[in-house]
PDB file of C-alpha atoms and ligand atoms in Angstrom:
ATOM      1  CA  MET M   1       0.007   0.093  -0.025  1.00 56.00           C
ATOM      2  CA  GLN M   2       1.780   3.365  -0.763  1.00 72.00           C
ATOM      3  CA  THR M   3      -0.693   5.685   0.675  1.00 90.00           C
ATOM      4  CA  PRO M   4      -3.506   5.655   3.827  1.00 97.00           C
ATOM      5  CA  THR M   5      -6.352   3.595   2.569  1.00 98.00           C
ATOM      6  CA  LEU M   6      -9.681   5.439   3.802  1.00 98.00           C
ATOM      7  CA  TYR M   7     -12.183   2.007   4.751  1.00 98.00           C
ATOM      8  CA  GLN M   8     -15.320   3.771   5.176  1.00 98.00           C
ATOM      9  CA  SER M   9     -18.991   4.002   3.670  1.00 98.00           C
ATOM     10  CA  ALA M  10     -21.363   6.617   1.582  1.00 96.00           C
ATOM     11  CA  SER M  11     -24.362   6.427   4.411  1.00 95.00           C
ATOM     12  CA  SER M  12     -22.220   6.537   7.950  1.00 97.00           C
ATOM     13  CA  PRO M  13     -22.021  10.067   9.160  1.00 98.00           C
ATOM     14  CA  ASN M  14     -18.454   9.555  11.756  1.00 98.00           C
ATOM     15  CA  SER M  15     -17.487   9.122   8.129  1.00 98.00           C
ATOM     16  CA  ARG M  16     -18.515  11.500   6.138  1.00 98.00           C
ATOM     17  CA  ARG M  17     -16.843  13.815   9.159  1.00 98.00           C
ATOM     18  CA  VAL M  18     -13.123  12.718   7.557  1.00 98.00           C
ATOM     19  CA  ARG M  19     -14.035  12.478   4.187  1.00 98.00           C
ATOM     20  CA  ILE M  20     -14.805  16.543   4.359  1.00 98.00           C
ATOM     21  CA  PHE M  21     -11.784  17.363   6.511  1.00 98.00           C
ATOM     22  CA  LEU M  22     -10.045  15.444   3.296  1.00 98.00           C
ATOM     23  CA  ALA M  23     -11.877  17.594   0.912  1.00 98.00           C
ATOM     24  CA  GLU M  24     -10.734  21.087   2.359  1.00 97.00           C
ATOM     25  CA  LYS M  25      -7.379  19.920   3.237  1.00 97.00           C
ATOM     26  CA  GLY M  26      -6.680  18.498  -0.509  1.00 97.00           C
ATOM     27  CA  ILE M  27      -5.551  15.599   1.066  1.00 97.00           C
ATOM     28  CA  ASP M  28      -6.088  12.634  -2.052  1.00 97.00           C
ATOM     29  CA  ILE M  29      -5.773   9.539  -0.809  1.00 97.00           C
ATOM     30  CA  PRO M  30      -7.942   5.865  -1.656  1.00 98.00           C
ATOM     31  CA  LEU M  31     -10.728   5.572  -0.233  1.00 98.00           C
ATOM     32  CA  VAL M  32     -12.773   2.203   0.157  1.00 98.00           C
ATOM     33  CA  ALA M  33     -16.257   1.187   0.981  1.00 98.00           C
ATOM     34  CA  VAL M  34     -17.446  -0.860   2.929  1.00 98.00           C
ATOM     35  CA  ASP M  35     -21.656  -1.323   2.722  1.00 97.00           C
ATOM     36  CA  LEU M  36     -22.910  -1.120   6.446  1.00 95.00           C
ATOM     37  CA  GLY M  37     -26.059  -1.678   4.585  1.00 92.00           C
ATOM     38  CA  LYS M  38     -24.952  -5.751   3.746  1.00 95.00           C
ATOM     39  CA  GLY M  39     -23.136  -6.036   6.703  1.00 94.00           C
ATOM     40  CA  GLU M  40     -19.371  -5.816   5.723  1.00 97.00           C
ATOM     41  CA  GLN M  41     -18.363  -3.816   8.683  1.00 96.00           C
ATOM     42  CA  HIS M  42     -18.829  -7.799  10.663  1.00 95.00           C
ATOM     43  CA  THR M  43     -17.131  -9.673   7.686  1.00 97.00           C
ATOM     44  CA  GLU M  44     -13.960 -11.189   8.637  1.00 97.00           C
ATOM     45  CA  ALA M  45     -11.603  -9.242   6.764  1.00 97.00           C
ATOM     46  CA  TYR M  46     -13.291  -5.927   7.726  1.00 98.00           C
ATOM     47  CA  ARG M  47     -12.914  -7.053  11.665  1.00 97.00           C
ATOM     48  CA  ALA M  48      -9.389  -8.059  10.951  1.00 97.00           C
ATOM     49  CA  ILE M  49      -8.845  -4.219   9.958  1.00 97.00           C
ATOM     50  CA  ASN M  50     -11.076  -3.179  12.698  1.00 97.00           C
ATOM     51  CA  SER M  51     -12.069  -5.416  15.683  1.00 96.00           C
ATOM     52  CA  ARG M  52     -14.877  -2.798  17.217  1.00 96.00           C
ATOM     53  CA  ARG M  53     -16.250  -3.340  13.367  1.00 96.00           C
ATOM     54  CA  VAL M  54     -17.192   0.390  12.773  1.00 97.00           C
ATOM     55  CA  VAL M  55     -16.418   3.026   9.927  1.00 98.00           C
ATOM     56  CA  PRO M  56     -13.930   4.997   9.448  1.00 98.00           C
ATOM     57  CA  THR M  57     -10.335   3.486   9.913  1.00 98.00           C
ATOM     58  CA  LEU M  58      -7.121   4.482   7.948  1.00 98.00           C
ATOM     59  CA  VAL M  59      -5.416   1.872   7.681  1.00 98.00           C
ATOM     60  CA  LEU M  60      -1.117   3.319   6.635  1.00 98.00           C
ATOM     61  CA  GLU M  61       1.255   2.207   4.945  1.00 96.00           C
ATOM     62  CA  ASP M  62       3.228  -0.083   7.146  1.00 96.00           C
ATOM     63  CA  GLY M  63      -0.469  -1.573   7.754  1.00 96.00           C
ATOM     64  CA  THR M  64      -1.356  -0.061  10.877  1.00 98.00           C
ATOM     65  CA  SER M  65      -5.174   0.516  11.623  1.00 98.00           C
ATOM     66  CA  ILE M  66      -6.579   4.235  13.413  1.00 98.00           C
ATOM     67  CA  GLY M  67      -9.984   4.139  13.863  1.00 98.00           C
ATOM     68  CA  GLU M  68     -11.853   7.448  16.222  1.00 98.00           C
ATOM     69  CA  VAL M  69     -12.734  10.120  13.498  1.00 98.00           C
ATOM     70  CA  PRO M  70     -10.593  12.570  16.215  1.00 98.00           C
ATOM     71  CA  ALA M  71      -7.119  10.100  16.218  1.00 98.00           C
ATOM     72  CA  ILE M  72      -7.761  10.079  11.551  1.00 98.00           C
ATOM     73  CA  TRP M  73      -7.733  13.746  11.913  1.00 98.00           C
ATOM     74  CA  ARG M  74      -4.871  13.850  14.923  1.00 98.00           C
ATOM     75  CA  TYR M  75      -2.758  11.672  12.375  1.00 98.00           C
ATOM     76  CA  LEU M  76      -3.303  13.579   8.732  1.00 98.00           C
ATOM     77  CA  GLU M  77      -3.597  16.803  10.432  1.00 98.00           C
ATOM     78  CA  GLU M  78       0.807  16.150  11.672  1.00 98.00           C
ATOM     79  CA  THR M  79       0.984  14.759   7.789  1.00 97.00           C
ATOM     80  CA  HIS M  80      -0.499  17.141   6.362  1.00 97.00           C
ATOM     81  CA  PRO M  81      -0.870  20.428   8.070  1.00 97.00           C
ATOM     82  CA  ALA M  82      -1.455  23.056   5.089  1.00 95.00           C
ATOM     83  CA  VAL M  83      -4.688  24.475   5.850  1.00 95.00           C
ATOM     84  CA  PRO M  84      -4.596  23.697   9.498  1.00 98.00           C
ATOM     85  CA  LEU M  85      -8.454  22.284  10.519  1.00 98.00           C
ATOM     86  CA  LEU M  86      -7.318  21.915  15.099  1.00 98.00           C
ATOM     87  CA  GLY M  87      -5.182  24.872  14.609  1.00 98.00           C
ATOM     88  CA  THR M  88      -2.079  26.129  14.993  1.00 97.00           C
ATOM     89  CA  THR M  89      -1.372  27.815  18.844  1.00 98.00           C
ATOM     90  CA  PRO M  90      -1.559  25.935  21.701  1.00 98.00           C
ATOM     91  CA  LYS M  91      -4.774  28.265  22.445  1.00 98.00           C
ATOM     92  CA  GLU M  92      -6.366  27.563  19.385  1.00 98.00           C
ATOM     93  CA  GLN M  93      -5.679  23.851  19.459  1.00 98.00           C
ATOM     94  CA  ALA M  94      -7.393  23.354  23.329  1.00 98.00           C
ATOM     95  CA  LEU M  95     -10.717  26.073  21.171  1.00 98.00           C
ATOM     96  CA  ILE M  96     -11.234  24.121  18.632  1.00 98.00           C
ATOM     97  CA  ALA M  97     -10.722  20.747  20.790  1.00 98.00           C
ATOM     98  CA  MET M  98     -13.634  21.795  23.144  1.00 98.00           C
ATOM     99  CA  TRP M  99     -16.178  23.196  20.694  1.00 98.00           C
ATOM    100  CA  GLU M 100     -15.218  19.781  18.469  1.00 99.00           C
ATOM    101  CA  ARG M 101     -15.647  17.752  21.212  1.00 98.00           C
ATOM    102  CA  ARG M 102     -18.992  19.979  23.094  1.00 98.00           C
ATOM    103  CA  VAL M 103     -20.607  19.635  20.190  1.00 99.00           C
ATOM    104  CA  GLU M 104     -20.412  15.778  18.969  1.00 98.00           C
ATOM    105  CA  GLN M 105     -20.871  14.409  22.986  1.00 98.00           C
ATOM    106  CA  GLU M 106     -24.334  16.753  23.135  1.00 98.00           C
ATOM    107  CA  GLY M 107     -25.222  17.163  19.468  1.00 98.00           C
ATOM    108  CA  PHE M 108     -23.826  14.303  17.648  1.00 98.00           C
ATOM    109  CA  ALA M 109     -24.247  11.890  20.182  1.00 98.00           C
ATOM    110  CA  SER M 110     -28.235  13.229  20.636  1.00 98.00           C
ATOM    111  CA  VAL M 111     -29.074  12.046  16.863  1.00 98.00           C
ATOM    112  CA  MET M 112     -27.320   9.052  17.443  1.00 98.00           C
ATOM    113  CA  GLU M 113     -29.359   8.118  20.451  1.00 98.00           C
ATOM    114  CA  ALA M 114     -32.357   8.659  19.129  1.00 98.00           C
ATOM    115  CA  VAL M 115     -31.724   6.880  15.653  1.00 98.00           C
ATOM    116  CA  ARG M 116     -29.717   4.126  17.139  1.00 98.00           C
ATOM    117  CA  ASN M 117     -32.518   2.801  19.386  1.00 98.00           C
ATOM    118  CA  GLN M 118     -35.254   3.778  16.870  1.00 97.00           C
ATOM    119  CA  VAL M 119     -33.952   1.941  13.568  1.00 96.00           C
ATOM    120  CA  PRO M 120     -35.951  -1.485  13.283  1.00 95.00           C
ATOM    121  CA  GLY M 121     -32.669  -3.034  11.012  1.00 92.00           C
ATOM    122  CA  LEU M 122     -30.222  -2.338  14.646  1.00 94.00           C
ATOM    123  CA  LYS M 123     -32.550  -3.867  17.407  1.00 95.00           C
ATOM    124  CA  GLU M 124     -29.967  -5.121  18.972  1.00 95.00           C
ATOM    125  CA  ARG M 125     -26.858  -3.161  17.882  1.00 95.00           C
ATOM    126  CA  ALA M 126     -28.024   0.435  19.630  1.00 97.00           C
ATOM    127  CA  ILE M 127     -24.915   1.130  20.140  1.00 97.00           C
ATOM    128  CA  ALA M 128     -22.179   0.425  17.312  1.00 95.00           C
ATOM    129  CA  GLY M 129     -18.724  -0.645  18.566  1.00 93.00           C
ATOM    130  CA  ALA M 130     -17.136  -3.939  19.655  1.00 92.00           C
ATOM    131  CA  HIS M 131     -20.586  -5.326  21.474  1.00 95.00           C
ATOM    132  CA  ASP M 132     -24.007  -5.985  20.913  1.00 95.00           C
ATOM    133  CA  TYR M 133     -26.738  -3.554  23.362  1.00 97.00           C
ATOM    134  CA  ALA M 134     -30.253  -3.720  22.520  1.00 98.00           C
ATOM    135  CA  GLN M 135     -32.420  -0.699  21.626  1.00 98.00           C
ATOM    136  CA  ILE M 136     -33.906   1.553  24.131  1.00 98.00           C
ATOM    137  CA  PRO M 137     -36.957   2.748  23.467  1.00 97.00           C
ATOM    138  CA  ALA M 138     -36.940   5.884  25.566  1.00 97.00           C
ATOM    139  CA  MET M 139     -34.382   6.841  24.760  1.00 98.00           C
ATOM    140  CA  VAL M 140     -35.750   8.084  21.091  1.00 98.00           C
ATOM    141  CA  ASP M 141     -37.506  11.077  22.490  1.00 98.00           C
ATOM    142  CA  ARG M 142     -33.886  11.843  24.823  1.00 98.00           C
ATOM    143  CA  GLY M 143     -32.102  11.700  22.043  1.00 98.00           C
ATOM    144  CA  LYS M 144     -34.848  14.331  20.465  1.00 98.00           C
ATOM    145  CA  LEU M 145     -35.260  16.889  23.379  1.00 98.00           C
ATOM    146  CA  ARG M 146     -31.043  16.112  23.138  1.00 98.00           C
ATOM    147  CA  LEU M 147     -31.072  17.542  20.036  1.00 98.00           C
ATOM    148  CA  LEU M 148     -33.673  20.414  20.437  1.00 98.00           C
ATOM    149  CA  ASN M 149     -31.370  21.364  23.394  1.00 98.00           C
ATOM    150  CA  PHE M 150     -27.928  21.251  21.176  1.00 98.00           C
ATOM    151  CA  TYR M 151     -30.031  23.119  18.516  1.00 99.00           C
ATOM    152  CA  ALA M 152     -30.276  26.227  20.961  1.00 98.00           C
ATOM    153  CA  ASP M 153     -26.794  26.560  22.561  1.00 98.00           C
ATOM    154  CA  LEU M 154     -25.530  26.491  18.834  1.00 98.00           C
ATOM    155  CA  ASP M 155     -27.714  29.245  17.882  1.00 98.00           C
ATOM    156  CA  ALA M 156     -26.728  30.657  21.634  1.00 98.00           C
ATOM    157  CA  ARG M 157     -22.651  30.280  19.715  1.00 98.00           C
ATOM    158  CA  LEU M 158     -23.001  31.512  16.174  1.00 98.00           C
ATOM    159  CA  GLN M 159     -24.833  34.410  17.532  1.00 98.00           C
ATOM    160  CA  GLU M 160     -21.233  36.211  18.967  1.00 98.00           C
ATOM    161  CA  SER M 161     -18.835  33.705  16.915  1.00 98.00           C
ATOM    162  CA  ALA M 162     -18.342  33.851  13.049  1.00 98.00           C
ATOM    163  CA  PHE M 163     -17.847  29.882  13.002  1.00 98.00           C
ATOM    164  CA  VAL M 164     -17.937  26.900  16.082  1.00 98.00           C
ATOM    165  CA  ALA M 165     -14.730  27.479  17.821  1.00 98.00           C
ATOM    166  CA  GLY M 166     -14.609  31.043  16.489  1.00 98.00           C
ATOM    167  CA  HIS M 167     -13.084  32.635  13.536  1.00 97.00           C
ATOM    168  CA  ALA M 168     -11.931  30.184  10.942  1.00 97.00           C
ATOM    169  CA  PHE M 169     -13.615  26.983   9.826  1.00 98.00           C
ATOM    170  CA  SER M 170     -12.171  24.058  11.885  1.00 98.00           C
ATOM    171  CA  VAL M 171     -13.678  20.911  12.582  1.00 98.00           C
ATOM    172  CA  ALA M 172     -16.166  22.255  15.187  1.00 98.00           C
ATOM    173  CA  ASP M 173     -18.413  22.892  12.386  1.00 98.00           C
ATOM    174  CA  ILE M 174     -17.955  19.870  10.564  1.00 98.00           C
ATOM    175  CA  THR M 175     -19.141  18.045  13.521  1.00 98.00           C
ATOM    176  CA  ALA M 176     -21.280  20.282  13.750  1.00 98.00           C
ATOM    177  CA  LEU M 177     -22.947  20.800  10.017  1.00 98.00           C
ATOM    178  CA  VAL M 178     -22.318  16.214   9.547  1.00 98.00           C
ATOM    179  CA  THR M 179     -24.727  15.952  12.886  1.00 98.00           C
ATOM    180  CA  ILE M 180     -27.638  18.834  11.177  1.00 98.00           C
ATOM    181  CA  ASP M 181     -27.505  16.867   8.309  1.00 98.00           C
ATOM    182  CA  PHE M 182     -28.114  13.552   9.843  1.00 98.00           C
ATOM    183  CA  ALA M 183     -30.429  14.583  12.594  1.00 98.00           C
ATOM    184  CA  ALA M 184     -32.446  16.357   9.264  1.00 98.00           C
ATOM    185  CA  LYS M 185     -32.450  12.817   7.314  1.00 98.00           C
ATOM    186  CA  ALA M 186     -32.649  10.669   9.441  1.00 97.00           C
ATOM    187  CA  LEU M 187     -34.806  11.690  12.435  1.00 98.00           C
ATOM    188  CA  GLY M 188     -36.029  14.629   9.829  1.00 98.00           C
ATOM    189  CA  LEU M 189     -35.328  17.053  12.616  1.00 98.00           C
ATOM    190  CA  PRO M 190     -34.143  20.141  10.996  1.00 98.00           C
ATOM    191  CA  PHE M 191     -32.843  23.241  12.948  1.00 98.00           C
ATOM    192  CA  SER M 192     -36.012  26.145  12.906  1.00 98.00           C
ATOM    193  CA  ASP M 193     -35.868  28.450  10.911  1.00 97.00           C
ATOM    194  CA  THR M 194     -36.508  31.286  13.174  1.00 98.00           C
ATOM    195  CA  GLN M 195     -32.370  30.098  15.016  1.00 98.00           C
ATOM    196  CA  LEU M 196     -31.328  33.221  12.009  1.00 98.00           C
ATOM    197  CA  ALA M 197     -27.329  32.357  14.014  1.00 98.00           C
ATOM    198  CA  ILE M 198     -27.040  28.204  12.830  1.00 98.00           C
ATOM    199  CA  LYS M 199     -29.326  29.512   9.510  1.00 98.00           C
ATOM    200  CA  ARG M 200     -26.667  32.077   8.990  1.00 98.00           C
ATOM    201  CA  TRP M 201     -23.856  29.752   9.371  1.00 98.00           C
ATOM    202  CA  TYR M 202     -25.060  27.046   7.846  1.00 98.00           C
ATOM    203  CA  ALA M 203     -25.594  28.306   4.663  1.00 98.00           C
ATOM    204  CA  GLU M 204     -21.765  29.621   4.585  1.00 97.00           C
ATOM    205  CA  VAL M 205     -20.604  25.901   5.710  1.00 97.00           C
ATOM    206  CA  SER M 206     -23.084  24.237   3.762  1.00 95.00           C
ATOM    207  CA  LEU M 207     -21.226  26.290   0.005  1.00 94.00           C
ATOM    208  CA  ARG M 208     -17.910  25.605   0.825  1.00 96.00           C
ATOM    209  CA  PRO M 209     -16.261  22.703  -2.148  1.00 89.00           C
ATOM    210  CA  GLY M 210     -15.740  20.824   1.123  1.00 95.00           C
ATOM    211  CA  THR M 211     -18.700  20.623   2.955  1.00 95.00           C
ATOM    212  CA  GLY M 212     -20.391  18.211   0.059  1.00 93.00           C
ATOM    213  CA  ALA M 213     -18.139  15.234   0.676  1.00 93.00           C
TER     214      ALA M 213
HETATM  215  N1  GSH C   1     -16.626   6.453  18.179  1.00 69.48           N
HETATM  216  C1  GSH C   1     -16.162   6.013  16.500  1.00 69.48           C
HETATM  217  C2  GSH C   1     -17.538   5.517  15.648  1.00 69.48           C
HETATM  218  C3  GSH C   1     -17.612   4.579  14.660  1.00 69.48           C
HETATM  219  C4  GSH C   1     -19.042   4.642  14.354  1.00 69.48           C
HETATM  220  O1  GSH C   1     -19.670   4.930  15.087  1.00 69.48           O
HETATM  221  N2  GSH C   1     -19.414   4.165  13.581  1.00 69.48           N
HETATM  222  C5  GSH C   1     -20.625   3.992  12.952  1.00 69.48           C
HETATM  223  C6  GSH C   1     -21.494   4.891  11.409  1.00 69.48           C
HETATM  224  S1  GSH C   1     -21.238   6.286  11.406  1.00 69.48           S
HETATM  225  C7  GSH C   1     -20.818   2.071  12.327  1.00 69.48           C
HETATM  226  O2  GSH C   1     -19.042   1.876  11.564  1.00 69.48           O
HETATM  227  N3  GSH C   1     -21.846   1.386  12.715  1.00 69.48           N
HETATM  228  C8  GSH C   1     -21.749   0.720  12.082  1.00 69.48           C
HETATM  229  C9  GSH C   1     -22.712  -0.598  13.047  1.00 69.48           C
HETATM  230  O3  GSH C   1     -23.745  -0.078  13.480  1.00 69.48           O
HETATM  231  O4  GSH C   1     -22.741  -1.795  12.906  1.00 69.48           O
HETATM  232  C10 GSH C   1     -15.808   6.818  15.729  1.00 69.48           C
HETATM  233  O5  GSH C   1     -15.200   8.065  15.576  1.00 69.48           O
HETATM  234  O6  GSH C   1     -15.395   7.008  14.687  1.00 69.48           O
END
């Protein structure tokens, strides 16, 4: 293998977080499709790449597998520093990590909680990963409530800041955009028309060439 290869799925929001990152930085690496609908993540061949049975996974030239979106971002940022998306100064890096983590835990995870506890095909897979967990239907409404609170908090943040983590586009914007698009598609829960700061930001970031990835 000459360059790192990304195992990913077109339908997977976590894969999209990495695809947008690659596109924004102009990094061109081979993408290998893993069909989650067909259960390819559970095959022996894929388990050999990622025993936790999830995408995305970045496989390096020497065969090392890197899972977890922030770890993949970190590797790619260090190897391709141009167009920094994780910040350059210690302060920027800390603020971007803080905002991205909040968006992931309060927004992205809420959508996942609602979706994974309601989709019939995921009855025993309410949590992605190495172990199987049964759905808890009550978590659907809780996930939706958490998402609405996330939208309110994001709108307040974007009233005071051009981008989620400050003055520049970063991974915090990537996770927020992927969260919003997935919530609209999988839950039919877009942000409200009255959330004007999200509306302004969404119009701007979704027009960037990289965010169509
Ligand atoms: N924390 C992991 C989450 C990965 C994850 O949940 N991936 C989902 C797709 S978005 C998956 O592979 N699901 C397979 C399954 O549910 O069986 C990361 O950051 O990469």
